[in-house]
Coordinates of C-alpha atoms and ligand atoms in Angstrom, one line a residue:
M1 CA 20.5 -6.2 3.0
K2 CA 19.7 -9.6 1.6
T3 CA 17.4 -9.7 -1.4
S4 CA 14.9 -11.8 0.4
K5 CA 14.6 -9.1 3.0
S6 CA 14.3 -6.3 0.6
D7 CA 11.7 -8.3 -1.3
R8 CA 9.6 -8.6 1.8
I9 CA 9.8 -4.8 2.3
L10 CA 8.9 -4.1 -1.3
Q11 CA 6.0 -6.4 -1.2
A12 CA 4.7 -4.8 2.0
L13 CA 5.1 -1.3 0.5
T14 CA 3.0 -2.2 -2.5
R15 CA 0.0 -2.9 -0.4
F16 CA 0.4 -0.2 2.2
H17 CA -2.0 2.8 2.0
I18 CA -3.0 5.2 4.7
E19 CA -5.9 7.7 4.8
I20 CA -5.3 11.3 5.8
P21 CA -7.9 13.3 7.7
S22 CA -9.3 16.6 6.3
W23 CA -9.3 18.1 9.8
G24 CA -5.6 17.5 10.1
F25 CA -4.9 20.5 7.8
A26 CA -7.1 23.0 9.5
N27 CA -6.4 25.1 12.6
T28 CA -7.1 23.1 15.7
G29 CA -6.2 23.7 19.3
T30 CA -6.5 22.6 22.8
R31 CA -9.2 23.6 25.3
F32 CA -7.1 26.6 26.2
G33 CA -7.1 28.1 22.8
K34 CA -6.0 27.7 19.2
F35 CA -2.7 28.7 17.7
I36 CA -3.3 29.9 14.2
Q37 CA -1.0 28.9 11.3
A38 CA -0.8 31.2 8.2
A39 CA -0.9 28.1 5.9
A40 CA -3.7 26.2 7.6
A41 CA -6.5 25.1 5.3
T42 CA -9.6 27.3 5.8
T43 CA -11.9 25.6 3.3
T44 CA -12.6 22.0 2.2
E45 CA -11.0 22.9 -1.1
E46 CA -7.8 23.8 0.6
K47 CA -7.9 20.6 2.7
F48 CA -8.2 18.6 -0.6
S49 CA -5.4 20.6 -2.1
D50 CA -3.1 19.9 0.9
A51 CA -4.1 16.2 1.0
G52 CA -3.3 16.1 -2.8
Q53 CA 0.2 17.3 -2.1
V54 CA 0.8 14.6 0.5
H55 CA -0.4 12.0 -1.9
L56 CA 1.6 13.4 -4.8
L57 CA 4.8 13.2 -2.8
T58 CA 4.3 10.0 -0.9
G59 CA 2.1 8.0 -3.3
V60 CA 0.3 6.1 -0.6
C61 CA -2.6 8.4 0.5
P62 CA -5.2 8.1 -2.2
T63 CA -8.1 8.9 0.2
I64 CA -9.1 11.7 2.6
A65 CA -11.3 11.2 5.6
L66 CA -14.1 13.8 5.8
H67 CA -16.2 15.1 8.6
V68 CA -19.8 15.8 7.6
L69 CA -20.4 18.9 9.6
W70 CA -17.1 20.5 8.6
D71 CA -16.8 19.4 5.0
F72 CA -20.4 19.1 3.8
P73 CA -21.9 22.5 4.6
A74 CA -25.0 21.6 2.5
G75 CA -25.1 18.0 3.7
I76 CA -26.1 15.5 1.0
N77 CA -26.2 18.4 -1.5
S78 CA -22.4 18.9 -1.0
T79 CA -21.5 15.6 -2.6
D80 CA -21.2 17.0 -6.1
D81 CA -18.7 19.6 -4.8
I82 CA -16.7 16.9 -3.0
Q83 CA -16.7 14.8 -6.2
R84 CA -15.3 17.7 -8.2
L85 CA -12.6 18.4 -5.5
S86 CA -11.6 14.7 -5.7
E87 CA -11.1 14.9 -9.4
R88 CA -9.3 18.2 -9.3
F89 CA -6.8 17.3 -6.6
G90 CA -6.4 13.5 -7.2
V91 CA -7.6 12.2 -3.8
Q92 CA -10.8 10.3 -3.3
A93 CA -13.3 10.8 -0.5
G94 CA -12.5 8.1 2.1
S95 CA -14.2 7.4 5.4
I96 CA -17.2 9.6 6.2
N97 CA -17.4 10.8 9.8
P98 CA -20.8 11.9 11.1
N99 CA -20.5 14.7 13.6
L100 CA -22.6 14.0 16.7
F101 CA -20.8 16.1 19.2
Q102 CA -20.5 19.7 18.1
D103 CA -24.1 21.1 17.9
Q104 CA -25.8 22.5 21.0
E105 CA -28.4 19.8 20.9
Y106 CA -25.8 17.2 21.7
K107 CA -24.9 18.8 25.1
Y108 CA -26.3 15.8 26.9
G109 CA -25.5 13.2 24.2
S110 CA -26.6 12.0 20.8
F111 CA -27.7 8.3 20.6
G112 CA -27.5 8.4 24.4
N113 CA -29.5 11.6 24.9
P114 CA -32.6 11.2 27.2
D115 CA -34.6 13.4 24.8
P116 CA -36.0 11.2 22.0
A117 CA -36.1 14.2 19.6
V118 CA -32.3 14.5 19.9
R119 CA -31.8 10.8 19.4
K120 CA -33.9 11.0 16.3
R121 CA -32.0 14.0 15.0
A122 CA -28.7 12.1 15.6
L123 CA -30.0 9.1 13.7
S124 CA -31.2 11.2 10.8
H125 CA -27.7 12.8 10.6
V126 CA -26.2 9.3 10.5
K127 CA -28.6 8.3 7.7
D128 CA -27.6 11.4 5.8
S129 CA -23.9 10.5 6.3
I130 CA -24.5 7.0 5.0
E131 CA -26.2 8.4 2.0
I132 CA -23.3 10.8 1.4
A133 CA -21.0 7.8 1.6
R134 CA -23.1 5.9 -0.9
R135 CA -23.1 8.8 -3.4
L136 CA -19.4 9.2 -3.1
R137 CA -18.8 5.4 -3.2
C138 CA -17.1 5.5 0.2
R139 CA -17.0 2.2 2.0
D140 CA -16.7 3.3 5.7
I141 CA -18.8 5.4 8.0
S142 CA -16.8 6.1 11.1
M143 CA -18.8 6.6 14.3
W144 CA -17.3 8.4 17.2
F145 CA -19.5 9.6 20.0
A146 CA -18.7 12.1 22.6
D147 CA -21.6 10.8 24.7
G148 CA -21.1 10.3 28.4
S149 CA -21.6 12.0 31.7
N150 CA -19.5 14.0 34.2
Y151 CA -21.0 13.0 37.5
P152 CA -22.1 9.7 39.1
G153 CA -25.8 9.2 39.1
T154 CA -26.5 11.8 36.4
A155 CA -27.0 9.4 33.5
N156 CA -28.8 6.1 33.2
I157 CA -26.0 4.0 31.9
Q158 CA -28.0 0.9 31.2
Q159 CA -30.8 2.8 29.5
R160 CA -28.3 4.6 27.3
K161 CA -26.7 1.3 26.3
Q162 CA -30.0 0.1 25.0
W163 CA -30.5 3.4 23.1
F164 CA -27.1 2.9 21.5
E165 CA -28.0 -0.7 20.5
V166 CA -31.2 0.3 18.9
S167 CA -29.8 3.4 17.0
L168 CA -26.8 1.5 15.8
R169 CA -28.9 -1.3 14.5
V170 CA -31.2 1.1 12.7
S171 CA -28.1 2.9 11.3
H172 CA -26.7 -0.5 10.1
S173 CA -30.0 -1.3 8.3
E174 CA -29.4 1.8 6.1
L175 CA -26.0 0.5 4.8
A176 CA -25.6 -0.4 1.2
P177 CA -24.0 -3.8 0.5
G178 CA -20.2 -3.5 0.9
Q179 CA -20.5 -0.4 3.2
R180 CA -19.2 -0.7 6.8
L181 CA -20.1 1.0 10.0
L182 CA -17.0 1.5 12.2
V183 CA -17.6 1.9 15.9
E184 CA -14.9 3.9 17.7
Y185 CA -14.4 3.8 21.5
K186 CA -12.8 6.2 23.9
P187 CA -12.5 5.9 27.7
F188 CA -12.8 9.6 28.6
E189 CA -12.9 13.1 27.2
P190 CA -15.0 15.1 26.7
A191 CA -17.0 13.3 29.4
F192 CA -15.0 12.6 32.5
Y193 CA -17.1 10.2 34.6
H194 CA -18.4 7.8 32.0
T195 CA -18.3 7.4 28.3
D196 CA -21.0 5.4 26.6
I197 CA -18.6 3.5 24.4
A198 CA -15.6 3.4 26.7
D199 CA -13.6 0.5 25.5
W200 CA -13.1 -2.2 22.8
G201 CA -15.4 -4.6 24.6
M202 CA -18.3 -2.2 24.5
A203 CA -17.5 -1.3 20.8
L204 CA -17.4 -5.0 20.0
H205 CA -20.7 -5.6 21.7
L206 CA -22.4 -2.8 19.9
A207 CA -20.9 -3.6 16.5
R208 CA -22.1 -7.2 16.8
F209 CA -25.5 -6.0 17.9
A210 CA -25.7 -3.6 15.0
G211 CA -25.1 -6.2 12.3
P212 CA -22.5 -8.0 10.2
Q213 CA -21.3 -4.9 8.4
A214 CA -20.3 -3.2 11.6
K215 CA -16.7 -3.5 12.9
V216 CA -14.6 -1.9 15.6
L217 CA -12.4 1.1 15.0
V218 CA -9.2 1.3 17.1
D219 CA -7.9 4.8 17.7
T220 CA -4.5 4.3 19.2
G221 CA -4.9 7.4 21.5
H222 CA -8.1 6.0 23.0
H223 CA -6.8 3.7 25.7
Y224 CA -5.6 3.9 29.3
A225 CA -1.9 4.5 29.5
A226 CA -0.7 0.9 30.1
Q227 CA -3.1 -0.9 27.8
N228 CA -1.7 -3.5 25.5
I229 CA -3.2 -2.3 22.2
E230 CA -1.7 -5.0 20.0
Q231 CA -3.5 -7.7 22.1
I232 CA -6.8 -5.9 21.4
V233 CA -5.8 -5.9 17.7
A234 CA -5.0 -9.7 17.8
W235 CA -8.3 -10.5 19.4
L236 CA -10.4 -8.4 17.1
L237 CA -8.6 -9.9 14.1
S238 CA -9.3 -13.4 15.2
D239 CA -13.0 -12.6 15.4
D240 CA -13.0 -10.7 12.1
M241 CA -14.1 -7.6 13.9
L242 CA -11.2 -5.2 13.3
G243 CA -12.5 -2.5 10.8
G244 CA -9.7 0.1 11.0
F245 CA -7.4 2.3 12.9
H246 CA -7.1 6.0 13.8
F247 CA -3.4 6.3 14.2
N248 CA -1.8 8.9 16.4
D249 CA 0.6 8.8 19.3
R250 CA 0.3 9.9 22.8
R251 CA 2.1 10.3 26.1
Y252 CA -0.7 10.9 28.5
A253 CA -4.3 11.0 27.1
D254 CA -5.8 11.5 23.6
D255 CA -2.8 13.7 22.7
D256 CA -3.2 13.3 18.9
L257 CA 0.6 13.5 18.4
T258 CA 2.4 12.3 15.3
L259 CA 2.4 8.6 14.8
G260 CA 5.5 6.9 16.3
S261 CA 6.8 10.1 17.9
I262 CA 6.6 8.8 21.4
D263 CA 6.5 5.0 21.0
P264 CA 7.3 3.7 17.6
Y265 CA 7.7 0.1 19.0
Q266 CA 4.0 0.2 19.9
V267 CA 3.0 0.8 16.3
F268 CA 5.4 -1.8 15.1
R269 CA 3.9 -4.4 17.4
I270 CA 0.4 -3.6 16.1
F271 CA 1.6 -4.1 12.5
H272 CA 3.3 -7.2 13.5
E273 CA 0.1 -8.7 15.0
I274 CA -1.7 -7.9 11.7
L275 CA 0.9 -9.5 9.5
F276 CA 1.3 -12.5 11.8
F277 CA -2.4 -13.0 11.8
E278 CA -2.4 -13.1 8.0
S279 CA 0.4 -15.6 7.8
D280 CA -1.2 -17.8 10.5
S281 CA -4.7 -17.7 9.1
G282 CA -3.9 -17.4 5.4
K283 CA -6.5 -14.6 5.4
H284 CA -5.9 -11.2 4.0
S285 CA -6.9 -8.6 6.6
D286 CA -9.2 -5.9 5.3
I287 CA -8.3 -3.0 7.6
A288 CA -8.7 0.7 6.9
Y289 CA -5.5 2.5 8.1
M290 CA -6.4 6.1 8.9
I291 CA -4.6 8.9 10.6
D292 CA -6.4 10.9 13.2
Q293 CA -4.0 13.6 14.4
S294 CA -4.2 17.3 15.1
H295 CA -1.0 19.3 15.0
N296 CA -1.3 22.5 16.9
L297 CA 2.4 23.5 16.7
K298 CA 4.0 21.6 13.8
G299 CA 3.3 22.6 10.2
K300 CA 0.4 20.5 9.2
I301 CA 1.5 19.2 5.8
E302 CA 5.0 18.5 7.1
A303 CA 3.5 16.6 10.1
M304 CA 1.3 14.6 7.8
I305 CA 4.3 13.6 5.5
Q306 CA 6.3 12.7 8.6
T307 CA 3.4 10.5 9.8
V308 CA 3.0 8.7 6.4
T309 CA 6.7 8.0 6.0
T310 CA 7.0 6.8 9.6
A311 CA 4.0 4.5 9.0
Q312 CA 5.6 3.0 5.9
E313 CA 8.9 2.4 7.8
L314 CA 7.2 0.7 10.7
F315 CA 5.0 -1.4 8.5
S316 CA 8.1 -2.4 6.5
K317 CA 10.0 -3.3 9.6
A318 CA 7.1 -5.5 10.8
A319 CA 7.1 -7.2 7.4
L320 CA 10.7 -8.4 8.0
I321 CA 9.8 -10.8 10.8
D322 CA 10.1 -14.4 9.7
H323 CA 6.8 -15.9 10.9
H324 CA 7.9 -19.5 10.4
E325 CA 10.9 -19.0 12.7
L326 CA 8.8 -17.0 15.2
R327 CA 6.2 -19.8 15.4
D328 CA 9.0 -22.3 15.9
A329 CA 10.6 -20.2 18.7
Q330 CA 7.2 -19.7 20.4
E331 CA 6.4 -23.4 20.3
K332 CA 9.8 -24.3 21.8
C333 CA 9.4 -21.5 24.4
D334 CA 12.7 -20.1 23.2
L335 CA 11.9 -16.7 24.6
V336 CA 15.0 -14.8 23.7
R337 CA 15.0 -16.1 20.1
A338 CA 11.3 -15.2 19.7
E339 CA 11.7 -11.7 21.2
S340 CA 14.9 -11.1 19.2
L341 CA 13.1 -11.7 16.0
L342 CA 10.9 -8.7 16.7
Q343 CA 13.8 -6.6 18.1
D344 CA 16.1 -7.3 15.1
A345 CA 13.3 -6.4 12.6
F346 CA 12.6 -3.2 14.5
A347 CA 16.3 -2.3 14.5
T348 CA 16.7 -2.7 10.8
D349 CA 17.1 0.4 8.8
V350 CA 14.5 0.0 6.0
R351 CA 14.8 3.5 4.6
P352 CA 17.2 2.7 1.7
V353 CA 14.8 0.1 0.4
I354 CA 11.8 2.4 0.8
Q355 CA 13.8 5.1 -1.2
E356 CA 14.5 2.5 -3.9
W357 CA 10.7 1.7 -4.0
R358 CA 9.9 5.4 -4.3
A359 CA 12.4 5.9 -7.1
A360 CA 10.9 3.0 -9.0
K361 CA 7.5 4.6 -8.8
S362 CA 8.9 8.0 -9.9
L363 CA 8.2 9.4 -6.4
P364 CA 10.6 11.7 -4.7
K365 CA 13.1 9.7 -2.6
D366 CA 12.6 12.1 0.3
P367 CA 9.0 13.4 0.3
M368 CA 9.7 15.9 3.1
D369 CA 12.7 17.4 1.3
A370 CA 10.7 17.5 -2.0
F371 CA 7.9 19.3 -0.2
R372 CA 10.3 21.9 1.2
Q373 CA 11.8 22.5 -2.2
S374 CA 8.4 22.7 -3.9
G375 CA 7.4 26.2 -2.7
Y376 CA 3.9 25.0 -2.0
L377 CA 4.0 26.0 1.6
E378 CA 5.2 29.6 0.9
R379 CA 2.5 29.9 -1.8
I380 CA -0.4 28.8 0.4
A381 CA 0.8 30.8 3.4
K382 CA 0.6 33.9 1.3
Q383 CA -2.8 33.0 -0.1
R384 CA -4.3 32.0 3.2
S385 CA -2.7 34.2 5.8
A386 CA -5.3 37.0 5.7
R387 CA -8.2 34.5 6.2
N388 CA -6.3 32.7 8.9
S389 CA -5.5 35.9 10.8
Q390 CA -9.3 36.5 11.1
S391 CA -9.8 33.1 12.6
L392 CA -10.8 32.7 16.2
S393 CA -7.8 32.2 18.4
S394 CA -9.7 31.3 21.5
Y395 CA -12.4 28.9 22.4
A396 CA -13.8 31.1 25.1
Ligands
LIG1 C1 -12.2 12.3 18.6 C2 -12.1 11.0 17.9 C3 -12.7 11.1 16.5 C4 -12.4 12.4 15.8 C5 -12.7 13.6 16.7 C6 -12.4 14.9 16.0 O1 -11.3 12.3 19.8 O2 -10.8 10.6 17.8 O3 -12.3 10.0 15.7 O4 -13.3 12.4 14.7 O5 -11.9 13.4 17.8
LIG2 MN1 -10.4 9.0 16.3
LIG3 MN1 -9.3 11.1 19.5

């Protein structure tokens, strides 16, 4: 590979970080049940420990996304514990995710619930989440709502839109300077007739309504099957409204599969739009790259390492595209030349350069192999198996 090409890769790698989700290390399942893994994390401490391993071996995951209900059992009073875990395991608290979907009160919605007492409760949970984020010096509060309805006529869609507008604006007013409210959208599931924030247009509207520190969060699994996600990314970037990603892959719905396992070209095209935007505009995009996956069958830490290395590879490939030449081909409507620039970059094997970069940073050249050699998995499986065997294996 030419030096100029490997330089582009090395430059891209230097800036690439990705956040891992605490819930990705715990037992998760489908609506038909959970398959328990002996090594799954059973406590927040274990989630931090596993995240620490991923960061230790890859060097690019300095933060962990936390879910308030699952990781802060004492709410705001859990922040000191989290701080201690951060110091002990070498990973900082990252995005803070309020949980507005699990409690019984939220059966008919949170911000969209017809009962004002439930809406108030949801808002107060968001305020607590913002305070948690402030205490831990976390920038982003990621808002995902399960709100919606299952049958036509059962929910007042317009009224609920207004409730969302008001509650998000109030939430925004609680933010400290520099903090951000990220609004996630999802077209269906758990609700199957309507979802209150169903697509990026609705999320964009609500983020704008909430205030200048609110941005849109794109979860790659939250689209209809044929949606052109990179176009959404390009539009949000041009309006300075793209806050971050929840990366995962999918074949059918919100499958939460490993990034790039089904369609790596899709992820590559997303990264390309981001890098092309930067070179076109001269602006540096300030996007939180986060993983939102749940591995029911794969080993959780292995799946996370696989995701992180795939993300690095696809980001590096996208960095190979010569933007100057691409613009020229686009202007001349030289279609095949333009398209080939993407295809050639995608086809390039960037792994040797990534290995070189790892070696220069005293990281293992092959993080997966290093993990398998480390004995960590065997150790935690032994320590955790008794606790995991008592875990519920069914949702019913
Ligand atoms: C949702 C959504 C959220 C995540 C929950 C657990 O489908 O992707 O981001 O927090 O799952
Ligand atoms: Mn998500
Ligand atoms: Mn999801």
